[in-house]
């Protein structure tokens, strides 16, 4: 099996940006749960509420993800994580829009790390409104696959979070928050809601807070500190898992140029968990 054979494969999904997922995520983030009118701009990253992966129950694997193969390559490694993403926001997407997402396997790279073999898959998503040829949003999604945890595994050394953020919000995750976000994104990955599975099978100390949820909270922090700002570009890298057994922070510091915003996640011990940059229009 040559995983590079999957490079260039593509698929299309069309969805209508309805009001209820918007209101449901607002409620999950402890915001007023009002169903927005058609024409309301979608906050950055909230497109993840749409184009949901509607796999049949018989197609689900032991980890809660779809079984390997199909659009994504059948990587023979059991642990799958969202490593990071890069975005360019070209045009606003709004409630009521009908949007087509074209997804293409951009690259597949096999490497060897301190924990064993790794496979990195990069997927390019392009979102277009119905009847328009111009791309409204470009997204690159980085996925990493790795071997199962072993008792003698040595985790990579943590990196201290950046000091003295200008903005800082504390979040206390729990089972309900993680379940609600999993449900909103139709994410069946058991590491986010099945405590026995995540601790006994994958070897983590607690439920893992979704990387996309933390990224959404970073831009939510920016959106509420600078409500008139429009994001042109955003990128993030997940550096360290965040678990539901402790609180965590989302932080931000505007740059001197007035357009670049440094955003990052920080765990309860002060370690850097996610590093991100937003560039404003």
XYZ file of C-alpha atoms in Angstrom:
281
model
C 0.000 0.000 0.000
C 1.416 3.363 -1.037
C -0.147 6.186 0.976
C 1.064 8.698 -1.616
C -1.551 7.259 -3.980
C -4.092 9.282 -1.988
C -2.451 12.625 -2.867
C -4.759 14.553 -5.165
C -7.947 12.749 -4.149
C -10.840 15.094 -3.622
C -14.451 15.194 -2.514
C -17.214 17.815 -2.439
C -19.877 18.455 0.186
C -22.600 21.113 -0.006
C -24.395 22.448 3.067
C -26.655 25.323 4.049
C -25.486 27.507 6.919
C -28.544 27.349 9.153
C -29.154 29.288 12.366
C -29.481 26.542 14.992
C -25.823 25.322 15.033
C -24.733 28.960 15.424
C -27.063 29.417 18.394
C -26.042 26.068 19.899
C -22.319 26.899 19.795
C -23.078 30.328 21.268
C -24.812 28.599 24.183
C -21.913 26.141 24.556
C -19.498 29.085 24.823
C -21.809 30.684 27.417
C -23.026 33.383 25.030
C -26.680 34.331 24.404
C -28.264 31.511 22.399
C -30.158 33.594 19.840
C -30.869 32.117 16.419
C -29.382 34.663 14.004
C -31.213 36.021 10.973
C -30.137 35.146 7.453
C -27.282 37.385 6.418
C -25.567 37.312 9.839
C -21.795 36.887 9.317
C -20.365 33.602 10.553
C -17.543 34.090 13.099
C -14.166 32.719 12.006
C -13.912 28.901 12.335
C -17.638 28.445 12.896
C -17.846 26.831 9.452
C -16.749 23.706 11.367
C -20.401 23.438 12.457
C -21.291 22.453 8.908
C -20.169 19.833 6.355
C -20.397 17.259 9.154
C -18.926 13.764 8.577
C -22.098 11.674 8.186
C -20.639 8.178 8.285
C -23.014 5.283 8.833
C -22.761 3.537 12.199
C -21.395 0.404 10.529
C -18.521 2.487 9.133
C -17.251 3.628 12.546
C -13.997 2.178 13.898
C -13.002 1.272 17.447
C -11.796 4.815 18.241
C -15.080 6.432 17.168
C -13.677 7.765 13.899
C -14.708 6.390 10.535
C -12.756 3.268 9.578
C -9.567 3.959 7.678
C -9.752 4.347 3.915
C -12.145 6.251 1.701
C -11.215 9.905 1.257
C -8.462 9.943 3.889
C -5.631 7.436 3.379
C -5.799 4.186 5.403
C -2.892 5.015 7.704
C -2.110 1.870 9.793
C -1.430 3.805 13.010
C -4.070 3.909 15.778
C -3.765 7.402 17.254
C -5.014 10.341 15.202
C -4.750 13.986 16.254
C -5.462 17.401 14.737
C -1.980 18.960 14.573
C -2.879 22.411 13.276
C -4.486 24.456 10.525
C -3.954 27.531 8.362
C -6.752 29.754 7.033
C -7.286 32.600 4.600
C -10.626 34.392 4.883
C -11.298 35.904 1.466
C -15.006 36.755 1.672
C -17.547 36.625 4.510
C -19.739 33.554 4.929
C -23.216 34.205 6.303
C -26.163 32.439 7.846
C -28.475 31.374 5.022
C -25.645 30.789 2.523
C -25.474 27.523 0.614
C -21.793 26.624 0.470
C -19.773 23.898 -1.245
C -16.568 22.637 0.342
C -14.043 21.026 -2.008
C -11.491 18.942 -0.079
C -8.247 17.646 -1.592
C -5.437 15.535 -0.117
C -2.530 17.960 -0.506
C 0.301 15.861 0.923
C 1.130 12.653 2.823
C 4.467 12.488 4.664
C 5.895 9.563 6.641
C 8.475 10.311 9.343
C 10.005 8.758 12.433
C 9.904 10.523 15.793
C 10.951 9.749 19.351
C 7.640 7.905 19.851
C 8.003 5.841 16.657
C 6.610 6.213 13.134
C 4.481 9.226 12.268
C 2.329 10.017 9.262
C 1.291 13.590 8.468
C -1.636 14.225 6.147
C -2.418 17.724 4.858
C -5.896 18.393 3.473
C -6.847 21.558 1.569
C -10.438 22.768 1.864
C -11.899 25.476 -0.366
C -15.322 26.937 0.431
C -17.436 28.639 -2.232
C -20.911 30.108 -1.977
C -23.508 28.625 -4.303
C -23.328 30.110 -7.795
C -19.942 31.771 -7.221
C -16.548 30.691 -8.541
C -14.450 32.739 -6.122
C -13.163 31.009 -3.006
C -14.566 32.484 0.216
C -12.344 30.513 2.618
C -9.196 28.436 2.168
C -8.251 26.035 4.937
C -5.325 23.644 5.312
C -5.882 20.894 7.878
C -2.869 19.017 9.305
C -3.540 15.535 10.712
C -0.911 13.399 12.480
C -1.116 9.646 13.026
C 1.069 7.849 15.557
C 1.517 4.548 17.341
C -0.382 3.572 20.475
C 1.026 4.722 23.803
C 3.651 2.521 25.447
C 4.584 2.378 29.150
C 8.155 3.528 28.409
C 7.130 6.506 26.264
C 8.865 9.753 27.206
C 6.772 12.815 26.328
C 8.519 15.710 24.587
C 9.685 18.448 26.952
C 7.019 21.101 27.477
C 7.514 24.733 26.529
C 6.626 27.541 28.904
C 3.709 29.718 27.826
C 4.402 33.312 26.823
C 4.420 35.795 29.717
C 2.231 38.815 30.368
C -0.700 38.412 27.961
C -2.803 41.507 27.368
C -5.964 39.360 27.199
C -6.572 36.273 29.294
C -9.619 34.072 29.901
C -9.823 31.025 32.127
C -11.856 27.997 31.035
C -12.871 25.053 33.204
C -13.664 22.144 30.867
C -15.988 19.338 31.854
C -17.681 16.320 30.320
C -20.701 18.352 29.231
C -18.701 21.016 27.393
C -16.717 18.367 25.517
C -19.830 16.318 24.760
C -21.701 19.347 23.434
C -18.842 20.346 21.145
C -18.461 16.745 19.934
C -22.191 16.650 19.214
C -22.170 20.004 17.402
C -19.362 18.852 15.102
C -20.623 15.233 14.929
C -17.189 14.140 16.139
C -17.356 10.567 17.400
C -13.686 10.383 18.480
C -13.897 8.701 21.875
C -10.931 10.572 23.368
C -13.266 13.547 23.933
C -16.118 11.851 25.846
C -15.283 8.232 26.753
C -13.168 8.433 29.900
C -12.559 4.701 30.164
C -11.426 4.487 26.559
C -9.115 7.502 26.685
C -7.419 6.415 29.929
C -7.307 2.630 29.485
C -6.814 2.290 25.722
C -5.003 5.460 24.661
C -3.232 6.022 27.976
C -4.129 9.661 28.627
C -4.925 10.997 32.124
C -8.319 12.451 31.172
C -10.614 13.485 28.363
C -8.868 15.560 25.719
C -10.190 19.037 24.983
C -10.719 19.328 21.216
C -7.969 21.233 19.428
C -10.546 22.955 17.191
C -12.470 24.019 20.292
C -9.371 25.677 21.749
C -8.670 27.361 18.387
C -12.273 28.589 18.345
C -11.859 29.952 21.883
C -8.713 31.824 20.821
C -10.568 33.608 18.032
C -13.581 34.060 20.313
C -11.242 35.919 22.691
C -10.111 38.158 19.812
C -13.694 38.665 18.605
C -14.906 39.871 21.982
C -11.876 42.057 22.719
C -11.899 43.609 19.232
C -15.506 43.232 18.039
C -15.032 45.342 14.903
C -11.936 43.470 13.718
C -12.054 41.264 10.618
C -9.652 38.335 10.405
C -7.790 37.894 7.114
C -5.528 34.992 8.103
C -5.244 32.624 11.033
C -3.025 29.683 11.833
C -2.483 27.485 14.854
C -0.292 24.586 15.973
C -1.314 22.149 18.693
C 1.731 21.527 20.888
C 0.484 19.706 23.961
C -2.822 18.013 24.888
C -5.246 19.819 27.190
C -7.232 17.565 29.542
C -10.561 18.091 31.244
C -9.126 17.345 34.701
C -7.763 20.895 35.076
C -8.570 24.435 33.980
C -6.755 26.115 31.098
C -6.306 29.631 29.691
C -6.641 31.301 26.308
C -4.398 34.344 25.928
C -3.753 37.090 23.432
C -1.447 40.036 22.808
C -1.925 42.515 19.920
C 1.222 43.280 17.958
C 2.755 46.706 17.543
C 1.595 46.871 13.918
C -2.051 46.811 15.012
C -2.853 43.949 12.621
C -1.026 40.912 13.984
C -2.461 39.247 17.080
C -0.525 36.583 18.945
C -2.853 34.039 20.571
C -2.003 30.972 22.629
C -3.384 28.261 24.880
C -1.873 27.568 28.290
C -2.520 24.727 30.710
C -2.919 24.958 34.500
C 0.841 24.471 35.003
C 1.812 27.299 32.651
C 2.831 25.130 29.697
C 2.127 26.198 26.128
C -0.559 23.992 24.540
C -1.414 25.860 21.337
C 0.377 28.629 19.466
C -1.557 30.790 17.013
C -1.399 33.985 14.989
C -4.235 36.049 13.537
C -3.740 38.762 10.923
C -6.466 41.387 10.603
C -7.710 42.987 7.400
